[in-house]
C-alpha cells in the first residue's frame, strides 16, 4: 500500500512561497468563496455555478489546501461534493428540518447541549476553516453574528460547574480549532479547573481542511490540558494526505488519542470498498474510526442522503472482514433529539432458554450454550460510589424494577374507552406486587 500522497497545489498557487502556503493564517485569509475564484481552480458545472450565485445559500469557504485535493475536471470528485455547493442543495425533502436533532431545545444555556447523563456538547464558535455542505448545524454555523460571546461562555461554564454529573465536555461548533489560540486556551483551562470534569474532547475538521494549523505549538498547548481526546472528520481516502498524516502524528505524540467521525454521503463514500480503504488508511495514521453517521434530516443535505440499508451493508462488509480497530459504529442520530442510536446487521438469529444462535460475518451459524445455574446474586458487587443520573427513567427504570411499563402519551385515556369506574376496576390491581426487590440497586 502506498504512503499517503503529498498534496498538490492547484496551478494558481504554484508561485505561493512555502512559508505562506504552510501558514494557517494565510490559508484562512485566502479561502475561496465565490464563483469567480472557485472557477479559477475548478471547471464548474452549471449546477455548481447556479448554487454559488444564489443569495442566502449556506456559507461557502474552502481553504486553498483543501480545494487543491480536488480533481478540477471531475464533477463527481468526492472531495468536491463535500465542499462545493450544487443546486440540489436548495431542494426541500420530506421530514427536512432546520435543527433536526433538536439541539437548541436541549440547551439549558445558549450553545450547551445537555442530552446525555454524564456529558455535554459545548458549542464554542460558529466558524469553520471550510464549510461542509451537509452540515448538521447549518442553522448557526458560518454565521459570524450567531457566534458565542464571552457572556455565553460564562453561562456555559457556570452550567457545567453546577452540574456535577457532567464528567465529559465535548467542544465543538463550528470548529474549536479556528478560535483565537488565546481564547481556546482560556476555555480549556477554565474547564480543567472544574473538579468533576474528567475528560475534555474536541471535535475538529481543521486537521483535514488545514493541517498546517496543527503546529507543534498548538499540540504543546493542548497537551497541558490532558486527558484530552480529539475526533477529526475524514470522509474519503482522498483526504488522507501526507500533511494530514504529519498533523495526526504531532497530535498523537502530544498524547492526544485520535478518532474519526465520518458521515455516510451519497456519491461520496457510500461504497463498502471506499469505506474499507478509508478505515485502513485511518488506522495507518493512528486514527481510530469512531462513528459513521447516517446523514441528518437537515436542510441542504437531501441529495447526500442514502437509505439506512446502505449503512448496514457497509457495516456488514467491515465487521469481521477487517481489524476491529478499523470498524466504526454506524449511528442514526435520532430526529427530534433522542441522541445517537447504533444500527448494525443482526447477528443474533434465535435463542432458547439456555442457548443463543448466532451467525458470524461469513454466515457461519453457531450455538452458544449458556449457563443454567447463573443467578442475579452471583453478579459482582460494586464497591465504589454510584453516580446515577438524577431523574433518569425509561429503560433504566424498567431494568431496575422501579417501573413495569412505559406507556405512549394518552394510553390510559384511550383504553378507558370512555368507560365508568366500576366494581372490577381498582388502581391497585396494576401496581407491581413483587418486582423491584431482587434487583441489585
Ligand atoms: C454526539 C454527542 C455527544 C457525544 O456522544 P458520544 O457518543 O459520547 O461520543 C454528546 N452530546 C451531544 C449532544 C452529542 O450530540
Coordinates of C-alpha atoms and ligand atoms in Angstrom, one line a residue:
X1 CA 0.0 0.0 0.0
X2 CA 1.5 3.4 -1.0
X3 CA 2.3 6.0 1.6
X4 CA -0.1 8.9 1.8
X5 CA 0.4 11.4 -1.0
X6 CA 1.9 14.8 -0.7
X7 CA -0.9 17.1 -1.6
X8 CA -0.5 19.0 -4.8
X9 CA -1.3 22.7 -5.1
X10 CA -3.8 23.8 -7.6
X11 CA -1.9 25.5 -10.5
X12 CA -3.0 29.0 -9.4
X13 CA -1.0 28.6 -6.2
X14 CA 2.2 27.5 -8.0
X15 CA 4.0 30.7 -7.1
X16 CA 2.9 31.0 -3.5
X17 CA 6.1 30.7 -1.3
X18 CA 6.2 27.7 1.0
X19 CA 6.2 29.9 4.2
X20 CA 2.9 31.4 3.1
X21 CA 1.3 28.1 2.0
X22 CA 2.3 26.4 5.2
X23 CA 1.0 29.3 7.3
X24 CA -2.5 28.6 8.6
X25 CA -3.3 32.3 8.7
X26 CA -2.5 32.6 5.0
X27 CA -4.7 29.6 4.3
X28 CA -7.6 31.2 6.3
X29 CA -7.4 34.6 4.7
X30 CA -7.1 33.2 1.2
X31 CA -10.1 31.0 1.4
X32 CA -12.3 30.8 -1.8
X33 CA -15.9 31.7 -1.5
X34 CA -17.3 32.9 -4.8
X35 CA -17.9 31.7 -8.3
X36 CA -15.1 33.7 -9.9
X37 CA -12.4 32.5 -7.5
X38 CA -13.5 28.9 -7.4
X39 CA -13.9 28.9 -11.1
X40 CA -10.2 29.6 -11.4
X41 CA -9.4 26.3 -9.7
X42 CA -12.2 24.0 -10.8
X43 CA -14.1 23.6 -14.1
X44 CA -17.5 24.4 -12.6
X45 CA -20.7 22.7 -13.7
X46 CA -23.9 24.6 -14.3
X47 CA -25.4 23.3 -11.1
X48 CA -22.4 24.5 -9.1
X49 CA -22.4 27.9 -10.8
X50 CA -26.1 28.3 -10.1
X51 CA -25.7 27.4 -6.4
X52 CA -22.7 29.7 -6.0
X53 CA -24.6 32.6 -7.4
X54 CA -27.7 32.0 -5.2
X55 CA -28.3 34.6 -2.5
X56 CA -28.6 33.2 1.0
X57 CA -27.1 29.8 0.3
X58 CA -25.3 28.2 3.3
X59 CA -21.9 29.8 3.6
X60 CA -19.2 28.7 1.2
X61 CA -15.5 28.8 2.1
X62 CA -12.7 26.5 1.1
X63 CA -9.0 26.6 2.1
X64 CA -6.5 26.7 -0.8
X65 CA -5.0 23.5 0.7
X66 CA -8.3 21.6 0.6
X67 CA -9.5 22.7 -2.8
X68 CA -6.2 21.5 -4.2
X69 CA -7.1 17.9 -3.3
X70 CA -9.9 18.1 -5.9
X71 CA -9.5 16.9 -9.5
X72 CA -10.6 20.1 -11.3
X73 CA -12.1 18.2 -14.2
X74 CA -14.1 15.6 -12.3
X75 CA -17.6 16.8 -11.4
X76 CA -18.1 13.8 -9.2
X77 CA -14.8 14.2 -7.2
X78 CA -15.7 13.1 -3.7
X79 CA -13.8 15.9 -2.0
X80 CA -15.5 18.4 -4.3
X81 CA -19.0 17.2 -3.5
X82 CA -18.4 17.8 0.2
X83 CA -17.5 21.4 -0.1
X84 CA -18.7 22.9 -3.4
X85 CA -22.5 23.6 -3.4
X86 CA -24.8 22.2 -6.1
X87 CA -28.2 23.4 -7.0
X88 CA -29.8 20.3 -5.4
X89 CA -28.8 21.8 -2.1
X90 CA -31.8 24.2 -2.5
X91 CA -34.3 21.3 -2.8
X92 CA -36.5 20.5 0.1
X93 CA -37.4 16.9 1.1
X94 CA -39.9 15.2 3.4
X95 CA -39.0 15.5 7.1
X96 CA -36.4 18.1 6.4
X97 CA -35.8 20.4 9.5
X98 CA -33.7 23.3 10.4
X99 CA -32.5 21.8 13.7
X100 CA -33.2 18.1 13.1
X101 CA -31.5 16.9 16.3
X102 CA -33.5 19.5 18.4
X103 CA -30.2 20.7 19.8
X104 CA -31.3 24.2 20.7
X105 CA -34.3 22.7 22.6
X106 CA -31.9 20.6 24.6
X107 CA -29.7 23.6 25.5
X108 CA -30.1 24.8 29.1
X109 CA -28.0 27.8 28.1
X110 CA -27.0 29.0 24.6
X111 CA -24.6 26.7 22.9
X112 CA -24.5 24.0 25.6
X113 CA -26.4 20.8 24.6
X114 CA -27.0 18.5 27.5
X115 CA -28.6 15.4 26.1
X116 CA -26.9 12.5 27.9
X117 CA -26.5 11.9 31.6
X118 CA -22.8 12.5 32.0
X119 CA -21.5 14.6 29.1
X120 CA -22.3 17.8 27.3
X121 CA -21.7 19.3 23.9
X122 CA -20.3 22.8 24.2
X123 CA -20.5 24.9 21.0
X124 CA -17.8 27.5 21.2
X125 CA -17.9 29.1 17.8
X126 CA -19.9 29.1 14.6
X127 CA -16.8 29.5 12.4
X128 CA -15.0 26.7 10.5
X129 CA -12.0 26.5 8.3
X130 CA -14.2 25.4 5.4
X131 CA -17.9 24.6 5.3
X132 CA -19.3 21.0 4.7
X133 CA -22.4 21.2 2.5
X134 CA -24.3 18.7 4.6
X135 CA -23.6 20.5 7.9
X136 CA -25.9 19.4 10.7
X137 CA -25.6 22.8 12.3
X138 CA -26.1 24.9 9.2
X139 CA -28.7 26.8 11.2
X140 CA -26.0 28.7 13.0
X141 CA -22.6 27.6 11.5
X142 CA -21.0 30.0 9.2
X143 CA -22.9 32.9 10.6
X144 CA -20.5 35.2 12.5
X145 CA -23.4 37.0 14.1
X146 CA -24.7 33.8 15.6
X147 CA -21.4 33.0 17.3
X148 CA -21.0 32.8 21.1
X149 CA -19.8 35.7 23.1
X150 CA -17.9 35.9 26.4
X151 CA -21.1 36.2 28.4
X152 CA -22.4 33.0 26.9
X153 CA -19.1 31.2 27.6
X154 CA -19.6 32.2 31.2
X155 CA -23.1 30.8 31.2
X156 CA -21.9 27.5 29.7
X157 CA -19.1 27.1 32.2
X158 CA -21.3 28.1 35.0
X159 CA -23.9 25.4 34.0
X160 CA -21.1 22.8 33.9
X161 CA -19.8 23.9 37.3
X162 CA -23.2 23.5 38.9
X163 CA -24.0 20.1 37.2
X164 CA -21.7 17.6 38.9
X165 CA -22.9 14.6 36.9
X166 CA -21.1 16.0 33.9
X167 CA -17.7 14.3 33.6
X168 CA -17.0 14.8 29.9
X169 CA -17.2 18.0 27.9
X170 CA -17.1 17.9 24.1
X171 CA -16.0 21.1 22.5
X172 CA -17.5 21.6 19.0
X173 CA -19.1 24.4 17.0
X174 CA -18.2 25.4 14.3
X175 CA -14.7 24.3 14.8
X176 CA -12.9 25.0 18.1
X177 CA -9.5 24.9 16.4
X178 CA -10.3 28.1 14.5
X179 CA -10.8 30.1 17.7
X180 CA -8.1 32.5 18.5
X181 CA -5.4 30.4 20.3
X182 CA -5.7 32.5 23.5
X183 CA -9.5 32.1 23.7
X184 CA -9.2 28.3 23.2
X185 CA -6.6 28.0 25.9
X186 CA -8.7 30.1 28.3
X187 CA -11.7 27.8 27.7
X188 CA -9.6 24.7 28.2
X189 CA -8.0 26.0 31.4
X190 CA -11.4 27.1 32.8
X191 CA -12.8 23.6 32.2
X192 CA -9.8 22.0 33.8
X193 CA -10.4 23.9 37.0
X194 CA -13.7 22.1 37.4
X195 CA -13.0 19.1 39.6
X196 CA -15.8 16.8 38.2
X197 CA -14.6 17.3 34.6
X198 CA -12.7 14.1 33.9
X199 CA -12.1 14.3 30.1
X200 CA -12.2 17.1 27.6
X201 CA -12.8 16.3 23.9
X202 CA -12.6 18.4 20.8
X203 CA -14.3 17.7 17.5
X204 CA -12.4 19.4 14.7
X205 CA -12.0 19.2 10.9
X206 CA -9.1 21.7 11.0
X207 CA -6.5 18.9 10.6
X208 CA -8.3 17.9 7.4
X209 CA -9.0 21.4 6.0
X210 CA -5.8 23.0 7.1
X211 CA -3.3 20.6 8.6
X212 CA -0.8 23.4 8.9
X213 CA -2.8 24.7 11.8
X214 CA -1.7 21.7 13.8
X215 CA 1.6 23.3 14.8
X216 CA 3.9 21.9 17.5
X217 CA 3.0 25.0 19.5
X218 CA -0.7 24.1 19.3
X219 CA 0.0 20.5 20.3
X220 CA 2.1 21.6 23.3
X221 CA -0.7 23.9 24.4
X222 CA -3.4 21.2 24.1
X223 CA -1.2 18.7 26.0
X224 CA -1.3 20.9 29.1
X225 CA -5.0 20.0 29.5
X226 CA -4.9 16.2 29.5
X227 CA -6.8 14.0 29.5
X228 CA -7.8 15.5 26.1
X229 CA -9.2 13.5 23.2
X230 CA -9.8 14.7 19.6
X231 CA -12.0 13.5 16.9
X232 CA -11.3 14.5 13.3
X233 CA -13.7 14.3 10.3
X234 CA -12.4 12.4 7.3
X235 CA -14.9 11.0 4.8
X236 CA -12.8 9.6 1.9
X237 CA -9.4 8.2 1.4
X238 CA -8.6 11.2 -0.8
X239 CA -8.4 13.4 2.2
X240 CA -5.6 11.4 3.8
X241 CA -2.5 13.3 2.6
X242 CA 1.0 13.3 3.9
X243 CA 0.2 16.7 5.5
X244 CA -2.7 15.2 7.4
X245 CA -0.6 12.2 8.4
X246 CA 2.0 14.5 9.8
X247 CA -0.5 16.6 11.7
X248 CA -2.0 13.5 13.2
X249 CA 1.4 12.3 14.2
X250 CA 2.1 15.6 16.0
X251 CA -1.2 15.3 17.9
X252 CA -0.7 11.6 18.8
X253 CA 2.8 12.3 20.0
X254 CA 1.4 15.0 22.2
X255 CA -0.6 12.2 23.9
X256 CA -3.9 13.0 22.3
X257 CA -5.9 9.9 21.2
X258 CA -7.4 10.5 17.8
X259 CA -10.7 9.2 16.5
X260 CA -12.6 9.8 13.3
X261 CA -16.3 10.6 12.7
X262 CA -17.5 10.4 9.1
X263 CA -20.8 10.9 7.5
X264 CA -22.3 8.4 5.0
X265 CA -22.8 10.5 1.9
X266 CA -24.4 9.5 -1.4
X267 CA -21.9 9.7 -4.3
X268 CA -19.0 10.4 -1.9
X269 CA -18.4 7.3 0.3
X270 CA -21.5 5.1 0.0
X271 CA -19.5 2.1 -1.1
X272 CA -18.0 -0.6 1.0
X273 CA -14.7 -0.7 -0.8
X274 CA -14.2 3.1 -0.3
X275 CA -15.1 2.7 3.4
X276 CA -12.7 -0.1 3.8
X277 CA -9.9 1.8 2.2
X278 CA -10.8 4.8 4.3
X279 CA -10.6 3.0 7.6
X280 CA -7.4 1.2 6.7
X281 CA -5.8 4.5 5.8
X282 CA -7.0 6.0 9.1
X283 CA -5.6 3.3 11.3
X284 CA -2.3 3.6 9.5
X285 CA -2.1 7.2 10.6
X286 CA -3.2 6.1 14.1
X287 CA -6.7 7.5 13.9
X288 CA -9.3 5.1 15.2
X289 CA -12.6 5.1 13.3
X290 CA -15.2 6.1 15.9
X291 CA -18.6 6.8 14.2
X292 CA -20.1 6.6 10.8
X293 CA -23.2 8.8 10.8
X294 CA -26.3 8.5 8.8
X295 CA -26.8 11.9 7.2
X296 CA -29.2 14.1 9.2
X297 CA -32.6 15.4 8.1
X298 CA -31.2 18.8 7.7
X299 CA -31.9 21.5 5.2
X300 CA -29.5 21.4 2.3
X301 CA -28.4 17.8 2.8
X302 CA -31.2 16.0 0.9
X303 CA -29.1 15.0 -2.1
X304 CA -26.5 13.4 0.3
X305 CA -28.8 11.0 2.0
X306 CA -28.8 7.2 1.5
X307 CA -31.2 4.6 2.8
X308 CA -30.1 3.3 6.2
X309 CA -29.7 -0.1 4.5
X310 CA -26.7 1.3 2.7
X311 CA -25.0 1.9 6.1
X312 CA -25.9 -1.6 7.2
X313 CA -24.5 -3.1 4.1
X314 CA -21.2 -1.2 4.7
X315 CA -21.1 -2.4 8.3
X316 CA -21.7 -5.9 7.1
X317 CA -18.6 -5.5 4.9
X318 CA -16.4 -4.2 7.6
X319 CA -17.1 -6.2 10.8
X320 CA -15.1 -9.4 10.7
X321 CA -13.6 -8.6 7.4
X322 CA -11.1 -6.2 8.9
X323 CA -9.4 -5.3 12.2
X324 CA -11.9 -4.5 14.9
X325 CA -9.9 -1.3 15.5
X326 CA -10.8 -0.2 12.0
X327 CA -14.6 -0.7 12.4
X328 CA -16.6 2.4 13.4
X329 CA -20.1 2.3 14.9
X330 CA -22.8 3.2 12.5
X331 CA -25.1 5.8 14.1
X332 CA -28.5 7.3 13.3
X333 CA -28.8 10.5 15.3
X334 CA -32.4 10.5 16.4
X335 CA -34.6 13.2 14.7
X336 CA -36.2 15.3 17.4
X337 CA -33.4 14.8 19.9
X338 CA -33.1 11.2 21.1
X339 CA -29.4 11.1 20.6
X340 CA -27.2 8.7 18.8
X341 CA -28.6 5.2 18.1
X342 CA -26.3 2.5 16.9
X343 CA -27.6 0.4 14.0
X344 CA -26.0 -2.8 12.6
X345 CA -26.8 -6.0 10.9
X346 CA -28.4 -8.8 13.0
X347 CA -26.0 -11.4 14.4
X348 CA -28.4 -12.9 16.9
X349 CA -30.6 -15.3 14.9
X350 CA -32.6 -17.1 17.6
X351 CA -32.5 -18.3 21.2
X352 CA -33.9 -20.7 23.7
X353 CA -33.9 -20.7 27.5
X354 CA -30.3 -21.9 27.6
X355 CA -28.7 -21.1 24.3
X356 CA -28.4 -18.5 21.6
X357 CA -28.0 -19.0 17.9
X358 CA -25.6 -16.6 16.3
X359 CA -24.1 -16.1 12.8
X360 CA -20.7 -14.6 12.0
X361 CA -19.7 -12.2 9.3
X362 CA -19.5 -15.1 6.7
X363 CA -22.8 -16.6 7.5
X364 CA -21.4 -19.4 9.7
X365 CA -24.1 -20.3 12.2
X366 CA -23.2 -21.3 15.7
X367 CA -24.9 -22.2 19.0
X368 CA -23.6 -20.7 22.2
X369 CA -24.6 -22.7 25.2
X370 CA -25.5 -20.5 28.2
X371 CA -25.1 -21.4 31.9
X372 CA -28.2 -22.7 33.5
X373 CA -27.1 -22.0 37.1
X374 CA -26.4 -18.3 36.9
X375 CA -28.4 -16.2 39.3
X376 CA -28.6 -12.4 39.8
X377 CA -27.0 -12.8 43.2
X378 CA -23.8 -14.1 41.6
X379 CA -23.1 -10.7 39.9
X380 CA -20.0 -8.8 41.1
X381 CA -20.8 -6.2 43.8
X382 CA -19.7 -2.7 43.0
X383 CA -17.9 -1.0 45.9
X384 CA -17.4 2.5 44.6
X385 CA -19.8 5.4 44.8
X386 CA -22.5 5.2 42.3
X387 CA -23.3 8.3 40.2
X388 CA -26.9 7.7 39.0
X389 CA -28.3 10.5 36.9
X390 CA -31.0 12.3 38.8
X391 CA -34.4 11.7 37.3
X392 CA -33.4 9.2 34.7
X393 CA -36.4 7.0 33.9
X394 CA -37.1 5.0 30.7
X395 CA -35.4 1.6 30.2
X396 CA -33.2 2.1 33.2
X397 CA -36.3 2.3 35.4
X398 CA -37.7 -0.9 33.8
X399 CA -34.4 -2.8 34.3
X400 CA -34.1 -1.5 37.9
X401 CA -37.6 -2.7 38.7
X402 CA -38.8 0.8 39.5
X403 CA -41.4 0.7 36.8
X404 CA -43.1 -2.1 34.8
X405 CA -44.1 -0.3 31.7
X406 CA -43.6 2.7 29.5
X407 CA -46.9 4.0 28.1
X408 CA -47.4 6.1 25.0
X409 CA -48.9 9.5 25.6
X410 CA -52.7 9.2 26.1
X411 CA -52.6 5.4 26.6
X412 CA -54.8 5.3 29.7
X413 CA -57.4 7.7 28.3
X414 CA -57.7 5.8 25.1
X415 CA -58.0 2.4 26.8
X416 CA -60.5 3.7 29.3
X417 CA -62.9 3.8 26.2
X418 CA -65.0 6.5 27.9
X419 CA -66.0 3.8 30.4
X420 CA -67.1 4.2 34.0
X421 CA -65.4 3.5 37.3
X422 CA -66.9 0.1 38.3
X423 CA -66.5 -2.6 40.8
X424 CA -63.9 -4.5 39.0
X425 CA -61.6 -1.5 38.3
X426 CA -59.2 -0.8 41.1
X427 CA -55.9 1.1 40.5
X428 CA -54.2 -1.3 43.0
X429 CA -54.6 -4.2 40.5
X430 CA -52.0 -2.7 38.2
X431 CA -49.3 -1.8 40.8
X432 CA -46.5 -4.3 40.7
X433 CA -46.7 -6.6 43.8
X434 CA -43.4 -8.4 43.7
X435 CA -40.9 -6.6 41.5
X436 CA -38.0 -4.4 42.4
X437 CA -37.0 -6.4 45.4
X438 CA -34.4 -8.7 43.9
X439 CA -32.6 -6.4 41.5
X440 CA -29.2 -5.2 42.7
X441 CA -29.6 -1.4 43.2
Ligands
LIG1 C1 -22.6 13.3 19.9 C2 -22.9 14.0 21.2 C3 -22.2 13.7 22.4 C4 -21.1 12.7 22.5 O1 -21.6 11.5 22.2 P1 -20.6 10.2 22.4 O2 -21.5 9.1 21.9 O3 -20.3 10.1 23.8 O4 -19.4 10.4 21.6 C5 -22.6 14.4 23.5 N1 -23.7 15.3 23.4 C6 -24.3 15.5 22.3 C7 -25.5 16.5 22.3 C8 -24.0 14.9 21.1 O5 -24.7 15.2 20.0

